[in-house]
Amino acid sequence: MNTRKPWGGRFQRLTDRRVEAFTQSVSFDRRLYPQDIRGSIAHARMLARIGVLTAAECDQIVGGLGQIQSEIERGEFEWSPALEDVHMNIETRLIERIGDAGKKLHTGRSRNDQVATDLRLYLRDAVDDIVDGILGLQQSLLDVADAEADTVMPGYTHLQVAQPVTVGHHLMAWLEMLERDLQRFLDGRRRINVMPLGSAALAGTSFPIDRAFTARELGFETPSNNSLDAVSDRDFVIEFVAGAAMLMVHFSRMAEELILWSTQQFGFIEMGDAFCTGSSIMPQKKNPDVAELTRGKSGRVIGHLMAVLTVIKGQPLAYNRDNQEDKELTFDTVDTVRDCLEIMQVMMSNLVFHRERLLEAARDGFATATDLAEYLVLQGVPFRDAHEAVGRAVHYALEHARDLSELSLEELRRFHPAVDEDVTDRLTAAGSVKLRSHPGGTAPSCVREAVASARERLAQNRASATESR
Ligand code: ARG
């Protein structure tokens, strides 16, 4: 279909079909219809307020846009690629419905400030959703961390058993990653919440517009400061996608651990049957596909970050059509993050930790060797000497296939005479974690405190997130 364009006046010939297909964005930007309609209603009200529209015209526009919204939501709206984008589709339909009043809506406005406004409205809501999702996931993590505050597991560096830690402490590390993600989204929201409307194509408009009014109507913190910047700036998209990429990297790391922990070799956790899938050939298999997909999906969001940075790089002021390329990646980022948040939360709340196996693994690998060295230091032995002595003890225990906690006092004394009976508490995994009881430490008592203060922080975050909306 080769339709006449709203901008067709200066053109002698119709657009080539291939150009129409190449330039259209309505196939994906129609997703912005609620924001587009909301922005248009605010703009019309502002125009009426400054006397550019009569009250009656404004009412017709607002009514017409409301009906178009219902048409869209009932699936009756006919989207036309010949009308390029969501903006011209809706405006053209409005004119069809209400005639001349509809033709006045675009006064003092351009699609350039319109699309920037729509996208900011869209991302503001998306951020609110994502923030709620993160808060929900944190809540689930806190509950599991609380339940596993005493559960001992091996802690790793280089993926080699290092020192015993508690499962609660490990999960609280995840919670901290998510806390930074949350703060990043909340911080970025302030920069999203700025209104471009009034910048028009790039230079503003000669009409006596009331930008503060429109901003209030749309819940924006403030109108933008510079019209050239406002129509070309997509920093807010970059920041959003960067925050999302970071969150996805965190998810990927968590997923990776869940996958490792659920292997036969680790055997630390059981993911419920409802969260795993089978193999079409190997009957015994129960695969952690959900975690794997979460890990895999980080790839696309990281890709979107590279894409949006590249789209913006090299653009002169002010608006350029390159910016149309920001949308699909933004939508896919939002969808991916939302899906992963939801699935991570259900997975978290359905994990079963095999406490016996975790303890056994913490006993293997001489995880309490550092505790023995620290014990010697407390007896006055210089740390380097203690390190050396314990190294020899580990070698001995290895040769006799025993753990340090299984060596007798006499045996231990062979490596250093300063060892006494009170050493035994330190050589078990539970004894080891108990001693690490400073703020930020892994002791069960500290995990409980960390959980309690994180619960308070979560409640504060919830309250301030709601307040900022
Ligand atoms: N569809 C465009 C975008 O997504 C908005 C329209 C601006 N187009 C223009 N030719 N000035 O960025």
Coordinates of N, CA, C and O in Angstrom, one line a residue, residues 153-163 165 170 174 253-263 265-268 295 357 361 364-365 367:
M153 N 29.6 -24.3 54.1 CA 30.0 -24.8 52.8 C 31.4 -24.4 52.5 O 32.0 -23.6 53.3
P154 N 32.1 -25.0 51.6 CA 33.4 -24.5 51.2 C 33.3 -23.2 50.5 O 32.5 -23.0 49.7
G155 N 34.2 -22.3 50.9 CA 34.3 -21.0 50.1 C 35.5 -21.3 49.1 O 36.4 -22.0 49.4
Y156 N 35.4 -20.6 48.0 CA 36.4 -20.9 46.9 C 37.2 -19.6 46.5 O 36.6 -18.5 46.5
T157 N 38.4 -19.8 46.2 CA 39.1 -18.8 45.3 C 39.8 -19.7 44.3 O 40.2 -20.8 44.5
H158 N 39.8 -19.2 43.1 CA 40.3 -19.9 41.9 C 39.5 -21.2 41.7 O 40.1 -22.2 41.2
L159 N 38.3 -21.3 42.2 CA 37.5 -22.5 42.3 C 38.2 -23.6 43.0 O 37.8 -24.8 42.7
Q160 N 39.1 -23.3 43.8 CA 39.7 -24.4 44.7 C 39.2 -24.1 46.1 O 39.1 -22.9 46.5
V161 N 39.0 -25.1 46.8 CA 38.5 -24.9 48.2 C 39.5 -24.0 49.0 O 40.7 -24.3 49.0
A162 N 38.9 -23.0 49.6 CA 39.8 -22.0 50.3 C 39.5 -22.0 51.8 O 40.4 -22.5 52.5
Q163 N 38.4 -21.5 52.2 CA 38.1 -21.5 53.6 C 36.6 -21.8 53.8 O 35.8 -21.4 52.9
V165 N 32.8 -21.2 54.6 CA 31.9 -20.0 54.7 C 30.5 -20.6 55.0 O 30.3 -21.8 55.0
H170 N 27.2 -16.5 51.6 CA 27.3 -16.6 50.1 C 26.1 -15.9 49.4 O 26.2 -15.1 48.5
W174 N 25.3 -12.3 46.9 CA 24.5 -12.1 45.8 C 23.6 -10.9 46.1 O 23.3 -10.0 45.2
R253 N 26.5 -14.9 36.7 CA 27.4 -15.5 37.7 C 26.6 -16.3 38.7 O 27.1 -17.4 39.1
M254 N 25.4 -15.9 39.2 CA 24.6 -16.7 40.1 C 24.2 -18.0 39.4 O 24.3 -19.0 40.0
A255 N 23.8 -17.8 38.2 CA 23.3 -19.0 37.4 C 24.5 -20.0 37.3 O 24.3 -21.2 37.5
E256 N 25.6 -19.5 37.0 CA 26.8 -20.4 36.9 C 27.0 -21.2 38.2 O 27.3 -22.4 38.1
E257 N 26.9 -20.5 39.3 CA 27.1 -21.2 40.6 C 26.0 -22.3 40.8 O 26.3 -23.4 41.3
L258 N 24.8 -21.9 40.5 CA 23.7 -22.9 40.7 C 23.9 -24.1 39.8 O 23.7 -25.2 40.2
I259 N 24.4 -23.8 38.6 CA 24.7 -25.0 37.7 C 25.8 -25.9 38.3 O 25.6 -27.1 38.3
L260 N 26.9 -25.2 38.7 CA 27.9 -26.0 39.3 C 27.5 -26.8 40.5 O 27.7 -28.0 40.7
W261 N 26.8 -26.1 41.4 CA 26.3 -26.7 42.7 C 25.4 -27.9 42.4 O 25.3 -28.7 43.3
S262 N 24.7 -27.9 41.3 CA 23.7 -28.9 41.1 C 24.3 -30.1 40.3 O 23.6 -31.1 40.1
T263 N 25.6 -30.1 40.0 CA 26.2 -31.2 39.4 C 26.4 -32.4 40.3 O 26.4 -32.2 41.6
Q265 N 29.1 -33.9 40.8 CA 30.4 -33.7 41.5 C 30.3 -32.8 42.7 O 30.9 -33.1 43.7
F266 N 29.5 -31.7 42.6 CA 29.3 -30.8 43.8 C 28.2 -31.4 44.7 O 28.4 -31.6 45.8
G267 N 27.0 -31.6 44.1 CA 25.9 -32.1 44.8 C 25.5 -31.3 46.0 O 25.0 -31.7 47.0
F268 N 25.6 -29.9 45.8 CA 25.3 -29.0 46.9 C 23.8 -28.7 47.0 O 23.3 -28.5 48.1
R295 N 22.0 -17.5 32.2 CA 23.4 -17.2 31.9 C 23.6 -16.8 30.5 O 24.3 -15.8 30.2
R357 N 26.1 -32.8 52.7 CA 27.1 -32.8 51.6 C 27.9 -31.5 51.6 O 29.1 -31.6 51.4
A361 N 31.9 -31.3 52.1 CA 32.8 -30.7 51.1 C 33.7 -29.6 51.8 O 34.8 -29.3 51.4
D364 N 36.6 -31.4 53.3 CA 37.6 -31.8 52.4 C 38.4 -30.5 52.0 O 38.0 -29.4 52.1
G365 N 39.6 -30.8 51.5 CA 40.4 -29.7 50.9 C 41.1 -28.8 52.0 O 41.5 -27.7 51.6
A367 N 40.2 -26.9 54.3 CA 39.7 -25.5 54.4 C 40.0 -24.8 55.7 O 39.9 -23.6 55.7

